[in-house]
Short mmCIF file of C-alpha atoms in Angstrom, two decimals:
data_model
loop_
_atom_site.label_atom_id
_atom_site.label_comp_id
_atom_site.label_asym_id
_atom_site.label_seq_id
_atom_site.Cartn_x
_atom_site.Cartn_y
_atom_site.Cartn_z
CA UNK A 1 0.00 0.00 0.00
CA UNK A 2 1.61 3.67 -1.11
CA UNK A 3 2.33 6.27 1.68
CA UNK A 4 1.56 8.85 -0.59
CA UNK A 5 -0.08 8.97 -4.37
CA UNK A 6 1.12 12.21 -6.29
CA UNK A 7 -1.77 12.80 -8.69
CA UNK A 8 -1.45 14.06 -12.07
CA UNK A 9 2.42 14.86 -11.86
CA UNK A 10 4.22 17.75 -13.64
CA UNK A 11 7.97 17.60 -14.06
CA UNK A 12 8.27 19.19 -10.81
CA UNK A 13 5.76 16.90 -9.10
CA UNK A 14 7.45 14.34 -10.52
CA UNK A 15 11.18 15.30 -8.91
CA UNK A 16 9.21 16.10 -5.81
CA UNK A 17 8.18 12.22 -5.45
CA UNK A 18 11.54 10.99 -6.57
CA UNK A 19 12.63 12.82 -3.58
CA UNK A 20 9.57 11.88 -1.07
CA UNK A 21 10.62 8.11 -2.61
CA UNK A 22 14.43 8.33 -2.10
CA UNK A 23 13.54 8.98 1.77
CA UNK A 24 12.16 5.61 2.41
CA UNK A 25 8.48 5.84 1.52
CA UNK A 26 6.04 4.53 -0.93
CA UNK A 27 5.26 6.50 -3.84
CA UNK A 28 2.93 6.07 -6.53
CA UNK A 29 2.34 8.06 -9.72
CA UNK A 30 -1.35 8.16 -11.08
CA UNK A 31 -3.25 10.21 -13.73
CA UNK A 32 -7.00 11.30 -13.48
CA UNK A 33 -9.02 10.58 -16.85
CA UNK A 34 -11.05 13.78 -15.88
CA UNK A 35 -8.29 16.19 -16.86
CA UNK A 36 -6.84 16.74 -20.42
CA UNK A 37 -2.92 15.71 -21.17
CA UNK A 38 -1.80 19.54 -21.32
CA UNK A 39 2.28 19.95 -22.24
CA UNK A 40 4.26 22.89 -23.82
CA UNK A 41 7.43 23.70 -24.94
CA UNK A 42 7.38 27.83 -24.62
CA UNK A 43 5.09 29.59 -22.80
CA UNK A 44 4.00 33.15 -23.97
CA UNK A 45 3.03 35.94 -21.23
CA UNK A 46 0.76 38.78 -23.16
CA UNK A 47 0.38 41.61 -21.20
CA UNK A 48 0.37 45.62 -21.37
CA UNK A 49 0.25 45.58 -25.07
CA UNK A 50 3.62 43.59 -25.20
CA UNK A 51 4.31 39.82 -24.29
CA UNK A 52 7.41 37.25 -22.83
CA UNK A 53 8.24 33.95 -24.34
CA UNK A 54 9.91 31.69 -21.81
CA UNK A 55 11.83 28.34 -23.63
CA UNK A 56 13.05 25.22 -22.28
CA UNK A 57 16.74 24.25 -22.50
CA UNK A 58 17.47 27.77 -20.29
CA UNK A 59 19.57 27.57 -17.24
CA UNK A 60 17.48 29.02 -14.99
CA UNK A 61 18.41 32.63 -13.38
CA UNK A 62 19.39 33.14 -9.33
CA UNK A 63 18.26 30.81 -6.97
CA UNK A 64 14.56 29.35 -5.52
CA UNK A 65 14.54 30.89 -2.28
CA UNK A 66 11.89 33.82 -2.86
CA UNK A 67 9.75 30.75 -4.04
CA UNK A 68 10.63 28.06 -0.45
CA UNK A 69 7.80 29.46 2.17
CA UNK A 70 6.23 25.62 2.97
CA UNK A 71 3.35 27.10 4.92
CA UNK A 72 0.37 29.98 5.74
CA UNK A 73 1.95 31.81 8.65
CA UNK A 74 0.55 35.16 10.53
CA UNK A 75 2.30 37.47 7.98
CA UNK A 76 0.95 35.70 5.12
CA UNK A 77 -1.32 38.19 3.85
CA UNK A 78 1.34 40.71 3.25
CA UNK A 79 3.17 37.65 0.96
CA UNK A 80 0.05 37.86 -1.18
CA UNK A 81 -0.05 41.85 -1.15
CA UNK A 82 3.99 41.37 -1.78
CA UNK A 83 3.70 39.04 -4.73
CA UNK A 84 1.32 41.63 -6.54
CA UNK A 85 3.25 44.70 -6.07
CA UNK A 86 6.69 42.62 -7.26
CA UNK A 87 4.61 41.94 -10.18
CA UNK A 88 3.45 45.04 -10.82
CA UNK A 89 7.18 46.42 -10.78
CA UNK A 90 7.97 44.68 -13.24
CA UNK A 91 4.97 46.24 -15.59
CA UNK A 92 1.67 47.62 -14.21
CA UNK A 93 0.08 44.66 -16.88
CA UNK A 94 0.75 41.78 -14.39
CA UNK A 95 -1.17 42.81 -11.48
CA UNK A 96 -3.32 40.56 -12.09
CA UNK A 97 -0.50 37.57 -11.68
CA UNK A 98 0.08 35.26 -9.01
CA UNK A 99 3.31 33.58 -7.87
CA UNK A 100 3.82 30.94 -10.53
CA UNK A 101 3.78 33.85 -12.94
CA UNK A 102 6.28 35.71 -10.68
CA UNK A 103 8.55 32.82 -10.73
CA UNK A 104 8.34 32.27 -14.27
CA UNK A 105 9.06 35.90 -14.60
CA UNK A 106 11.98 35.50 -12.36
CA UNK A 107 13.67 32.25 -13.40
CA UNK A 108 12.91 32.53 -17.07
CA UNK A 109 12.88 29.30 -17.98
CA UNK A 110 10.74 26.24 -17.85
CA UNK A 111 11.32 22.86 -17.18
CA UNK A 112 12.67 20.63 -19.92
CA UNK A 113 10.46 17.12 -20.11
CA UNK A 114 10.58 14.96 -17.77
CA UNK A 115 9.91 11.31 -17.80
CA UNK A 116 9.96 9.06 -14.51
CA UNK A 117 11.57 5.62 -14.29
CA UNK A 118 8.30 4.72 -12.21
CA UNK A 119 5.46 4.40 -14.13
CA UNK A 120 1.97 6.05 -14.15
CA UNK A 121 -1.00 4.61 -13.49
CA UNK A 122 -4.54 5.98 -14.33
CA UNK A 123 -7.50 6.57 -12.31
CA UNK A 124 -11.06 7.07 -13.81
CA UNK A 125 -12.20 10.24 -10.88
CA UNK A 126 -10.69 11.42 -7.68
CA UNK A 127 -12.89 9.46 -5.80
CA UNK A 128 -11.96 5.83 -7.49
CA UNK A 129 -8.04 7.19 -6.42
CA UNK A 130 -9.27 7.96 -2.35
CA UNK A 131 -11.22 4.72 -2.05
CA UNK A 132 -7.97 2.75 -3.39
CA UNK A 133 -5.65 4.16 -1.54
CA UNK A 134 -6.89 4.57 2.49
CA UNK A 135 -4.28 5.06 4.13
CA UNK A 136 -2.48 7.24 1.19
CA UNK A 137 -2.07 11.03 1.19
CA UNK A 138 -2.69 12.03 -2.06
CA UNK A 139 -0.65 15.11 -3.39
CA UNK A 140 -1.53 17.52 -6.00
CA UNK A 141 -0.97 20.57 -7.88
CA UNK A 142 -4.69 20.98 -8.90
CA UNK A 143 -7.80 19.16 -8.64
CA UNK A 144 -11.74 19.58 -9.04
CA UNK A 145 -13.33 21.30 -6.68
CA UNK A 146 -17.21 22.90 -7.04
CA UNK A 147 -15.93 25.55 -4.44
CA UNK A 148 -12.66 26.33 -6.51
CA UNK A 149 -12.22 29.85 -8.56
CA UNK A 150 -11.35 28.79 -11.77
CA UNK A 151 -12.52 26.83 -14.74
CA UNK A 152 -11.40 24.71 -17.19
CA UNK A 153 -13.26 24.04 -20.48
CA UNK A 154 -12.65 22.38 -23.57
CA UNK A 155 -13.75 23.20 -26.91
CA UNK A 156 -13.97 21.28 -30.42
CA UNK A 157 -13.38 23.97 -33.29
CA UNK A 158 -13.16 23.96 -37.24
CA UNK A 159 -10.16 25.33 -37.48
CA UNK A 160 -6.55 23.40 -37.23
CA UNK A 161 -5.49 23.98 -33.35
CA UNK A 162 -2.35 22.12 -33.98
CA UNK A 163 -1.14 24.43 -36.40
CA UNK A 164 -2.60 27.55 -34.90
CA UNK A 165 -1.14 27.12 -31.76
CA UNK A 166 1.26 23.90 -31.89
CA UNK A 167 3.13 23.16 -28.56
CA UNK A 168 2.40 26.73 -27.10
CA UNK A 169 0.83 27.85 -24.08
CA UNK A 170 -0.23 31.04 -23.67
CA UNK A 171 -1.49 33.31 -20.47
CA UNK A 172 -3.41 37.06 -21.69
CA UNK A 173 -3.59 39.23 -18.57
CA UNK A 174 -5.12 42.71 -19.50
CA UNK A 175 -8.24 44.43 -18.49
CA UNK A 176 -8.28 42.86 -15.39
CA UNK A 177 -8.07 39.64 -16.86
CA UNK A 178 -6.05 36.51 -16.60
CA UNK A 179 -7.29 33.76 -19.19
CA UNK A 180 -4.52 30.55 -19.95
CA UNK A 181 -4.91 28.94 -23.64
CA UNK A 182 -3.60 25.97 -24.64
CA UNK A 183 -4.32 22.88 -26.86
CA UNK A 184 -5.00 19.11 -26.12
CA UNK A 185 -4.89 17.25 -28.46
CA UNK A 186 -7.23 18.57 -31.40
CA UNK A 187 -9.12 20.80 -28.77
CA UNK A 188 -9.12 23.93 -27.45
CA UNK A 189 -8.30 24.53 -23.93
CA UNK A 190 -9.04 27.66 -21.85
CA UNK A 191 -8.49 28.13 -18.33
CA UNK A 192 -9.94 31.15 -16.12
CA UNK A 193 -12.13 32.68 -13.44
CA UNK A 194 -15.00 30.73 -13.44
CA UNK A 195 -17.32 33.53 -13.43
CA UNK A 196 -16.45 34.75 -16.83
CA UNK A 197 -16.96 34.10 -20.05
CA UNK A 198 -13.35 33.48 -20.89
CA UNK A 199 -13.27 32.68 -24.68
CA UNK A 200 -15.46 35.64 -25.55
CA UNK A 201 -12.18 37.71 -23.69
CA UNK A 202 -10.14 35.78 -25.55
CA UNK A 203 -11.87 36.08 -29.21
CA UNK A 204 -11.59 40.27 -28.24
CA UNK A 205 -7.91 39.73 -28.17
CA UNK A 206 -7.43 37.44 -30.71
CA UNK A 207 -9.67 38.92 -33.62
CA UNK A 208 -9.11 35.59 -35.94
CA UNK A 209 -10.72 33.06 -33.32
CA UNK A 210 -14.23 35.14 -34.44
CA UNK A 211 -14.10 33.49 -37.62
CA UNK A 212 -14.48 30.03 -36.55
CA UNK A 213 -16.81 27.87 -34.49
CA UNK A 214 -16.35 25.87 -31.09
CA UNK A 215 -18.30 23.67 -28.98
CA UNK A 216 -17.82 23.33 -25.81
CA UNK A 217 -17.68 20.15 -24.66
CA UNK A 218 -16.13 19.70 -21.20
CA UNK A 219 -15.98 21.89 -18.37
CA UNK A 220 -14.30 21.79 -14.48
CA UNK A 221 -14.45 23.86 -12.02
CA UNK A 222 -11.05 23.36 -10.46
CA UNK A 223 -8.37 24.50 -7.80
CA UNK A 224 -4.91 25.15 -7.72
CA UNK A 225 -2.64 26.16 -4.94
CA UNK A 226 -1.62 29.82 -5.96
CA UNK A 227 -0.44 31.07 -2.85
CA UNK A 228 2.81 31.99 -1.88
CA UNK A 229 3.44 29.25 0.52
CA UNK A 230 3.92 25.60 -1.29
CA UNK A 231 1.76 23.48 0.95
CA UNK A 232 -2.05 24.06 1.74
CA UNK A 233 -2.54 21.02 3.20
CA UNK A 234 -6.75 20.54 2.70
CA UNK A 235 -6.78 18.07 5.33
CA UNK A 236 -4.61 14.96 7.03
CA UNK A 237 -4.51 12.51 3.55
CA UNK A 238 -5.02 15.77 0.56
CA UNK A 239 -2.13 18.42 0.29
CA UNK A 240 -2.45 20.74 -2.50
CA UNK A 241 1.03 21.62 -3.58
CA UNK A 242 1.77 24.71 -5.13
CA UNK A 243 4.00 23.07 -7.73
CA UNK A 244 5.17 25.92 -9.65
CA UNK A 245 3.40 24.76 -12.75
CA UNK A 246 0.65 25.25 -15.44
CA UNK A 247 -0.40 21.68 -15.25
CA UNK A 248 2.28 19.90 -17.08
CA UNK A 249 4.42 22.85 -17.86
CA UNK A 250 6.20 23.92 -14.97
CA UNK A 251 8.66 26.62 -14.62
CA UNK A 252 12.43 25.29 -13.49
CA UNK A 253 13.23 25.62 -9.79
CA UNK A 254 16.23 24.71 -8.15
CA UNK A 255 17.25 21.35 -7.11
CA UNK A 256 17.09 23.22 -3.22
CA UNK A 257 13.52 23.68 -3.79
CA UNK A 258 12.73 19.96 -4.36
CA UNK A 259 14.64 19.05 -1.22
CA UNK A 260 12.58 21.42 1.04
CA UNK A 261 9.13 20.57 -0.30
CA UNK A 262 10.11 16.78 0.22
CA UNK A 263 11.70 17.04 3.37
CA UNK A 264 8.39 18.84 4.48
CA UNK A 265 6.36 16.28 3.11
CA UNK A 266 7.70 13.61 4.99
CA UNK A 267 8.52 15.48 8.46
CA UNK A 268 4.75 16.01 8.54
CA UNK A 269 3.40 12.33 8.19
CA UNK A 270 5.77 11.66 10.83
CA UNK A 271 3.96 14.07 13.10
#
């Protein structure tokens, strides 16, 4: 029986359960059929009437330790407050941000791929995963949750997604916005505050996607840890980890970070 299943893994997920597994415990690697398979090679940051394109196969600038606070603690509203305003220094178009933009915007690189030696099982819901795996505490860098802020929804389209958009993923933030696009597979994926009608903020950006046709047909409300501490721990078996990542496109951390967040991992079980 696993000590711990980490749930729909990105690279940095991934190192993090090497690390949790190279203390001594149990790990197991599992996908949930409810999300799409989302990857990218560059990552392109529109905002202010000017954008960023972060690659893979950079270095990786200064070190991880703006991005190593495990835990809420009784200052932690002003490392919200802090994260805006060090966004907005850098241009008055991220405000809207959170940390994993910050870091992205710091290190400037993202992670190359990253394959696992263990292999990854797949799950058909959350749910199936819990009931499997008692005694397992199941980490995560985002899950479903009907009180969650965000969406996710998936669209067919008649136009050619692959070559529009190819291995891209791309975050708008203007007008108050913050809207991610991507592509899985042959759809359309679009990620946002669930109270908005996100593609209609994205067709006003992008004029061409008026021409063309979609059909929604999947959506999720969903959570992610986008605070500036790593760990929210939901409750004694479900920590949602603040990963550093767009789902499976995360941005490259330090090899100091993933010995923290494991270390913390497993000093808390032990408690």
């Amino acid at each position: 029986m696993a000590d711990y299943i980490f749930l729909n893994p990105s690279p940095n997920l991934l190192k993090v359960a090497e690390n949790v597994r190279n203390r001594g415990f149990d790990v197991k690697l599992v996908r949930n059929e409810q999300f799409p398979d989302i990857s990218a090679e560059t990552v392109h940051v529109f905002y202010n009437g000017t954008y960023r394109t972060f690659f893979q196969d950079e270095p990786g600038l200064g070190n991880s330790k703006r991005f190593m606070k495990m835990k809420k603690g009784f200052l932690s509203g002003f490392s919200v407050r802090a994260v805006s305003f060090e966004l907005g220094s850098i241009s008055r178009g991220l405000s809207t941000g959170d940390i994993v933009d910050l870091s992205l915007f710091r290190r400037q690189a993202i992670e190359d791929t990253y394959t696992s030696t263990q292999k990854i099982s797949s799950a058909s819901s959350f749910s199936a995963i819990a009931e499997d795996n008692g005694n397992a505490v199941i980490v995560t860098g985002y899950m479903e949750f009907v009180a969650g802020s965000e969406k996710l929804s998936m669209y067919d389209t008649d136009f050619d997604i692959n070559q529009a958009l190819g291995n891209d993923y791309i975050i708008f933030m203007e007008d108050g916005h913050r809207v991610e696009l991507c592509r899985s597979g042959n759809r359309l994926v679009v990620i946002g505050n669930k109270n908005n009608d996100n593609l209609a903020f994205l067709s006003s950006k992008l004029h061409f996607l008026n021409k063309f046709s979609f059909k929604r047909v999947k959506e999720l409300v969903i959570s992610r840890n986008r605070m500036p501490w790593v760990m929210n721990s939901l409750d004694k078996r479900l920590i949602l980890l603040n990963d550093f990542s767009y789902f499976n496109v995360s941005v490259k951390l330090s090899s100091e970070w993933f010995d923290k967040v494991g270390k913390q991992i497993c000093a808390d079980r032990q408690r």
